[in-house]
Amino acid sequence: MQIAVVTGGGRGIGAAITEKLASENFFVILIVNKSLDPARTVVDNIRSNGGQAEVIQCDVSNGQDIKETIAAIEDQWGTPSILVNNAGVGGPYHALDQVSEEEWDWIMNTNVKSMFLLSKYVLPQMKERGYGRIINLSSIFGVWGGANSAVYSTSKHAILGLTKSIAAEWGPYGITCNAISPGYVTTEMGIQEDQVTDHLARVLERSPVKAIVGTKDIADMVYYLTGPSGSMINGASFVIDGGLSAHAGI
């Protein structure tokens, strides 16, 4: 059974990814920072359906924490075949001159540094095995920019650069790395289905499919990239937004 590590797997997109991989016979290890109770609920649900999962609490922006966590996973369960770097935070949504250094560091550490650190400590294990799949969660804001979202958008653009660099550097060792850039998604971090603001109404109006992306849409793409059909996909970024980014004027 292959081992999949999913960061931020206790809620929203991460929970959907975790449940999908577990349903496809992966042994899934959730790494969460603060959302321990929701992650335990996800694990309990997986186990009740015959799957296998564990949850570990770890500060994903702390190098020593991550190094020890990955070593513990290796010792107890073996080498991960799959790493899904999903942990991330949104904001701050105000003008750049109002952004504090603390806010900048918080966003960049959580959204980018965490992916660097997780990959740094998992890649040597994957190289030794001769196989690995890394999927990084970016955002539609890694494709475009936006007023009052400079820090968040910068972090999501950085993820795409990291993805391509890992793909080029580690591809010779049987390791692929790809990114997924979701559009507006119905999650706790994104939006709730019953909270359609004026802006989201405009998004729906301009979306070619007239719908908001679901967490299942993201989870299904993650699973595809982990399978044999995705073996030649490396260094790519998949925008899942119903065609929203193809439509000018948002």
CSV table of C-alpha atoms in Angstrom, one decimal:
chain,number,residue,atom,x,y,z
A,1,MET,CA,0.0,0.0,0.0
A,2,GLN,CA,1.4,3.4,-1.0
A,3,ILE,CA,1.7,6.1,1.6
A,4,ALA,CA,0.4,9.6,0.9
A,5,VAL,CA,1.1,12.6,3.1
A,6,VAL,CA,-1.4,15.4,2.9
A,7,THR,CA,-0.8,18.7,4.7
A,8,GLY,CA,-3.8,20.7,5.9
A,9,GLY,CA,-5.9,17.5,5.4
A,10,GLY,CA,-8.5,18.2,8.1
A,11,ARG,CA,-10.7,20.7,6.3
A,12,GLY,CA,-12.0,21.7,2.9
A,13,ILE,CA,-9.9,20.8,-0.1
A,14,GLY,CA,-7.4,18.9,2.1
A,15,ALA,CA,-10.1,16.7,3.6
A,16,ALA,CA,-11.6,15.9,0.2
A,17,ILE,CA,-8.1,14.9,-1.1
A,18,THR,CA,-7.5,12.8,2.0
A,19,GLU,CA,-10.8,11.0,1.6
A,20,LYS,CA,-10.3,10.4,-2.1
A,21,LEU,CA,-6.8,9.0,-1.7
A,22,ALA,CA,-7.9,6.7,1.1
A,23,SER,CA,-10.9,5.5,-0.9
A,24,GLU,CA,-8.3,4.5,-3.6
A,25,ASN,CA,-6.3,2.3,-1.2
A,26,PHE,CA,-3.7,4.8,-0.2
A,27,PHE,CA,-2.6,4.9,3.4
A,28,VAL,CA,-3.0,8.6,4.1
A,29,ILE,CA,-1.1,10.6,6.8
A,30,LEU,CA,-2.6,14.0,7.5
A,31,ILE,CA,-0.3,16.7,8.7
A,32,VAL,CA,-2.1,19.5,10.4
A,33,ASN,CA,-1.0,22.5,12.4
A,34,LYS,CA,-4.0,23.6,14.5
A,35,SER,CA,-7.1,21.8,13.1
A,36,LEU,CA,-6.5,18.5,15.0
A,37,ASP,CA,-10.1,17.7,15.9
A,38,PRO,CA,-11.5,18.1,12.3
A,39,ALA,CA,-8.6,16.0,11.1
A,40,ARG,CA,-9.4,13.3,13.6
A,41,THR,CA,-13.0,13.3,12.4
A,42,VAL,CA,-11.7,12.8,8.8
A,43,VAL,CA,-9.5,9.9,9.9
A,44,ASP,CA,-12.4,8.3,11.8
A,45,ASN,CA,-14.6,8.6,8.8
A,46,ILE,CA,-12.0,7.0,6.6
A,47,ARG,CA,-11.5,4.1,9.0
A,48,SER,CA,-15.2,3.5,9.3
A,49,ASN,CA,-15.3,3.0,5.6
A,50,GLY,CA,-12.4,0.5,5.7
A,51,GLY,CA,-9.6,2.9,4.8
A,52,GLN,CA,-6.4,3.6,6.6
A,53,ALA,CA,-5.3,7.0,7.8
A,54,GLU,CA,-3.4,8.7,10.6
A,55,VAL,CA,-3.0,12.3,11.7
A,56,ILE,CA,0.1,14.1,13.0
A,57,GLN,CA,0.3,17.6,14.4
A,58,CYS,CA,3.2,19.7,13.1
A,59,ASP,CA,4.1,23.3,12.5
A,60,VAL,CA,4.5,23.2,8.7
A,61,SER,CA,6.5,26.4,8.7
A,62,ASN,CA,9.1,25.1,11.2
A,63,GLY,CA,12.0,23.2,9.6
A,64,GLN,CA,13.0,21.2,12.7
A,65,ASP,CA,9.3,20.2,13.2
A,66,ILE,CA,9.0,19.0,9.7
A,67,LYS,CA,12.3,17.2,9.7
A,68,GLU,CA,11.4,15.2,12.8
A,69,THR,CA,7.9,14.5,11.5
A,70,ILE,CA,9.1,13.1,8.1
A,71,ALA,CA,11.7,11.0,9.9
A,72,ALA,CA,9.0,9.6,12.3
A,73,ILE,CA,6.8,8.7,9.3
A,74,GLU,CA,9.7,6.9,7.6
A,75,ASP,CA,10.5,5.0,10.8
A,76,GLN,CA,6.9,4.0,11.7
A,77,TRP,CA,5.2,3.5,8.3
A,78,GLY,CA,7.8,3.8,5.5
A,79,THR,CA,8.6,6.2,2.6
A,80,PRO,CA,5.8,8.3,1.3
A,81,SER,CA,5.1,7.9,-2.4
A,82,ILE,CA,2.8,10.9,-2.5
A,83,LEU,CA,3.2,14.3,-1.0
A,84,VAL,CA,0.3,16.8,-1.4
A,85,ASN,CA,1.3,20.2,-0.2
A,86,ASN,CA,-2.1,21.6,0.5
A,87,ALA,CA,-1.7,23.7,3.7
A,88,GLY,CA,-2.2,27.4,3.2
A,89,VAL,CA,-3.9,30.5,4.5
A,90,GLY,CA,-5.6,33.5,2.8
A,91,GLY,CA,-5.2,37.2,3.3
A,92,PRO,CA,-4.3,39.9,4.2
A,93,TYR,CA,-6.8,41.5,1.9
A,94,HIS,CA,-5.8,45.2,2.0
A,95,ALA,CA,-3.5,47.6,0.1
A,96,LEU,CA,0.2,46.8,0.0
A,97,ASP,CA,1.2,49.8,1.9
A,98,GLN,CA,-1.0,48.6,4.8
A,99,VAL,CA,0.6,45.1,4.9
A,100,SER,CA,2.8,44.5,7.9
A,101,GLU,CA,6.0,42.5,7.8
A,102,GLU,CA,4.4,40.0,10.2
A,103,GLU,CA,1.5,39.5,7.8
A,104,TRP,CA,4.0,39.0,4.9
A,105,ASP,CA,6.0,36.5,6.8
A,106,TRP,CA,2.9,34.6,8.0
A,107,ILE,CA,1.6,34.2,4.5
A,108,MET,CA,4.9,33.3,2.9
A,109,ASN,CA,5.9,30.9,5.7
A,110,THR,CA,2.6,29.0,5.6
A,111,ASN,CA,2.0,29.0,1.9
A,112,VAL,CA,5.5,28.7,0.4
A,113,LYS,CA,8.1,27.9,3.0
A,114,SER,CA,6.0,24.9,4.2
A,115,MET,CA,6.1,23.4,0.7
A,116,PHE,CA,9.9,24.0,0.4
A,117,LEU,CA,10.5,22.3,3.7
A,118,LEU,CA,8.2,19.3,3.2
A,119,SER,CA,9.6,18.7,-0.2
A,120,LYS,CA,13.2,19.1,1.0
A,121,TYR,CA,12.8,16.3,3.5
A,122,VAL,CA,10.7,14.0,1.5
A,123,LEU,CA,12.6,14.2,-1.8
A,124,PRO,CA,15.7,12.3,-0.7
A,125,GLN,CA,13.5,9.4,0.5
A,126,MET,CA,11.6,9.4,-2.8
A,127,LYS,CA,14.9,9.5,-4.7
A,128,GLU,CA,16.2,6.5,-2.9
A,129,ARG,CA,13.0,4.6,-3.8
A,130,GLY,CA,13.1,5.8,-7.4
A,131,TYR,CA,9.6,7.1,-7.3
A,132,GLY,CA,7.5,9.9,-6.1
A,133,ARG,CA,4.6,12.3,-6.8
A,134,ILE,CA,4.4,15.8,-5.4
A,135,ILE,CA,1.3,17.9,-5.9
A,136,ASN,CA,1.4,21.5,-4.8
A,137,LEU,CA,-1.9,23.5,-4.3
A,138,SER,CA,-1.6,27.0,-5.7
A,139,SER,CA,-4.6,29.1,-6.7
A,140,ILE,CA,-6.1,31.1,-9.5
A,141,PHE,CA,-4.3,34.0,-7.8
A,142,GLY,CA,-1.1,32.3,-8.9
A,143,VAL,CA,-2.3,32.9,-12.5
A,144,TRP,CA,-3.5,36.5,-12.1
A,145,GLY,CA,-3.0,39.2,-9.6
A,146,GLY,CA,-5.5,41.4,-7.9
A,147,ALA,CA,-5.9,44.6,-5.9
A,148,ASN,CA,-5.6,44.1,-2.1
A,149,SER,CA,-4.2,40.6,-2.5
A,150,ALA,CA,-0.6,41.2,-3.3
A,151,VAL,CA,0.9,39.0,-0.6
A,152,TYR,CA,-1.5,36.1,-1.2
A,153,SER,CA,-1.0,36.3,-4.9
A,154,THR,CA,2.8,36.5,-4.6
A,155,SER,CA,2.8,33.4,-2.5
A,156,LYS,CA,0.7,31.5,-5.0
A,157,HIS,CA,2.9,32.6,-7.9
A,158,ALA,CA,5.9,31.4,-5.9
A,159,ILE,CA,4.4,27.9,-5.6
A,160,LEU,CA,4.3,27.6,-9.4
A,161,GLY,CA,8.0,28.5,-9.6
A,162,LEU,CA,8.9,26.0,-6.9
A,163,THR,CA,6.8,23.3,-8.7
A,164,LYS,CA,8.6,23.7,-12.0
A,165,SER,CA,12.0,23.8,-10.4
A,166,ILE,CA,11.4,20.6,-8.4
A,167,ALA,CA,10.1,18.9,-11.6
A,168,ALA,CA,13.2,19.8,-13.6
A,169,GLU,CA,15.6,18.9,-10.8
A,170,TRP,CA,14.1,15.6,-9.5
A,171,GLY,CA,12.5,14.3,-12.7
A,172,PRO,CA,15.5,12.1,-13.5
A,173,TYR,CA,14.9,10.2,-10.3
A,174,GLY,CA,11.4,9.1,-11.1
A,175,ILE,CA,9.8,12.0,-9.2
A,176,THR,CA,7.2,14.3,-10.8
A,177,CYS,CA,5.9,17.5,-9.4
A,178,ASN,CA,2.8,19.4,-10.5
A,179,ALA,CA,0.6,22.1,-9.3
A,180,ILE,CA,-3.2,22.6,-9.1
A,181,SER,CA,-4.6,26.2,-9.2
A,182,PRO,CA,-8.2,26.1,-8.0
A,183,GLY,CA,-10.6,29.0,-8.7
A,184,TYR,CA,-13.2,30.0,-6.2
A,185,VAL,CA,-14.0,26.8,-4.2
A,186,THR,CA,-16.8,26.1,-1.7
A,187,THR,CA,-14.6,25.6,1.4
A,188,GLU,CA,-14.3,27.2,4.8
A,189,MET,CA,-11.2,29.2,3.5
A,190,GLY,CA,-12.9,30.0,0.2
A,191,ILE,CA,-16.6,30.5,0.2
A,192,GLN,CA,-19.8,28.8,1.5
A,193,GLU,CA,-22.5,27.9,-1.0
A,194,ASP,CA,-25.0,30.1,0.9
A,195,GLN,CA,-22.7,33.1,1.0
A,196,VAL,CA,-22.8,34.4,-2.5
A,197,THR,CA,-21.7,38.1,-2.3
A,198,ASP,CA,-22.0,40.6,-5.1
A,199,HIS,CA,-18.5,39.8,-6.2
A,200,LEU,CA,-19.2,36.1,-6.3
A,201,ALA,CA,-22.4,36.7,-8.2
A,202,ARG,CA,-20.3,38.5,-10.8
A,203,VAL,CA,-18.0,35.5,-10.8
A,204,LEU,CA,-20.9,33.1,-11.4
A,205,GLU,CA,-22.2,35.4,-14.2
A,206,ARG,CA,-18.8,35.4,-16.0
A,207,SER,CA,-18.0,31.7,-15.4
A,208,PRO,CA,-18.6,29.8,-18.6
A,209,VAL,CA,-20.0,26.8,-16.6
A,210,LYS,CA,-22.0,29.1,-14.2
A,211,ALA,CA,-20.8,27.2,-11.1
A,212,ILE,CA,-18.4,27.3,-8.3
A,213,VAL,CA,-15.6,24.7,-8.1
A,214,GLY,CA,-16.2,21.8,-5.7
A,215,THR,CA,-13.6,20.2,-3.5
A,216,LYS,CA,-14.2,16.9,-5.3
A,217,ASP,CA,-13.0,18.5,-8.5
A,218,ILE,CA,-9.7,19.2,-6.9
A,219,ALA,CA,-9.4,15.8,-5.2
A,220,ASP,CA,-10.1,14.0,-8.5
A,221,MET,CA,-7.3,15.8,-10.2
A,222,VAL,CA,-4.9,15.0,-7.4
A,223,TYR,CA,-5.7,11.3,-7.7
A,224,TYR,CA,-5.2,11.4,-11.5
A,225,LEU,CA,-1.7,12.9,-11.1
A,226,THR,CA,-0.8,10.2,-8.6
A,227,GLY,CA,-1.7,7.4,-11.0
A,228,PRO,CA,-0.1,5.8,-14.0
A,229,SER,CA,-2.0,8.0,-16.4
A,230,GLY,CA,-0.1,11.0,-14.9
A,231,SER,CA,3.4,9.5,-15.2
A,232,MET,CA,4.4,11.8,-18.0
A,233,ILE,CA,2.9,15.0,-16.5
A,234,ASN,CA,5.7,16.9,-14.8
A,235,GLY,CA,6.1,20.6,-14.1
A,236,ALA,CA,2.6,21.4,-15.1
A,237,SER,CA,0.0,23.6,-13.5
A,238,PHE,CA,-3.7,22.8,-13.8
A,239,VAL,CA,-6.2,25.6,-13.4
A,240,ILE,CA,-9.5,24.2,-12.2
A,241,ASP,CA,-11.9,27.2,-12.3
A,242,GLY,CA,-14.7,26.3,-14.8
A,243,GLY,CA,-13.0,28.5,-17.4
A,244,LEU,CA,-13.2,31.6,-15.2
A,245,SER,CA,-9.5,32.7,-16.0
A,246,ALA,CA,-10.2,32.3,-19.7
A,247,HIS,CA,-12.8,35.1,-19.4
A,248,ALA,CA,-11.5,38.7,-19.3
A,249,GLY,CA,-12.9,41.3,-17.0
A,250,ILE,CA,-13.2,39.7,-13.5
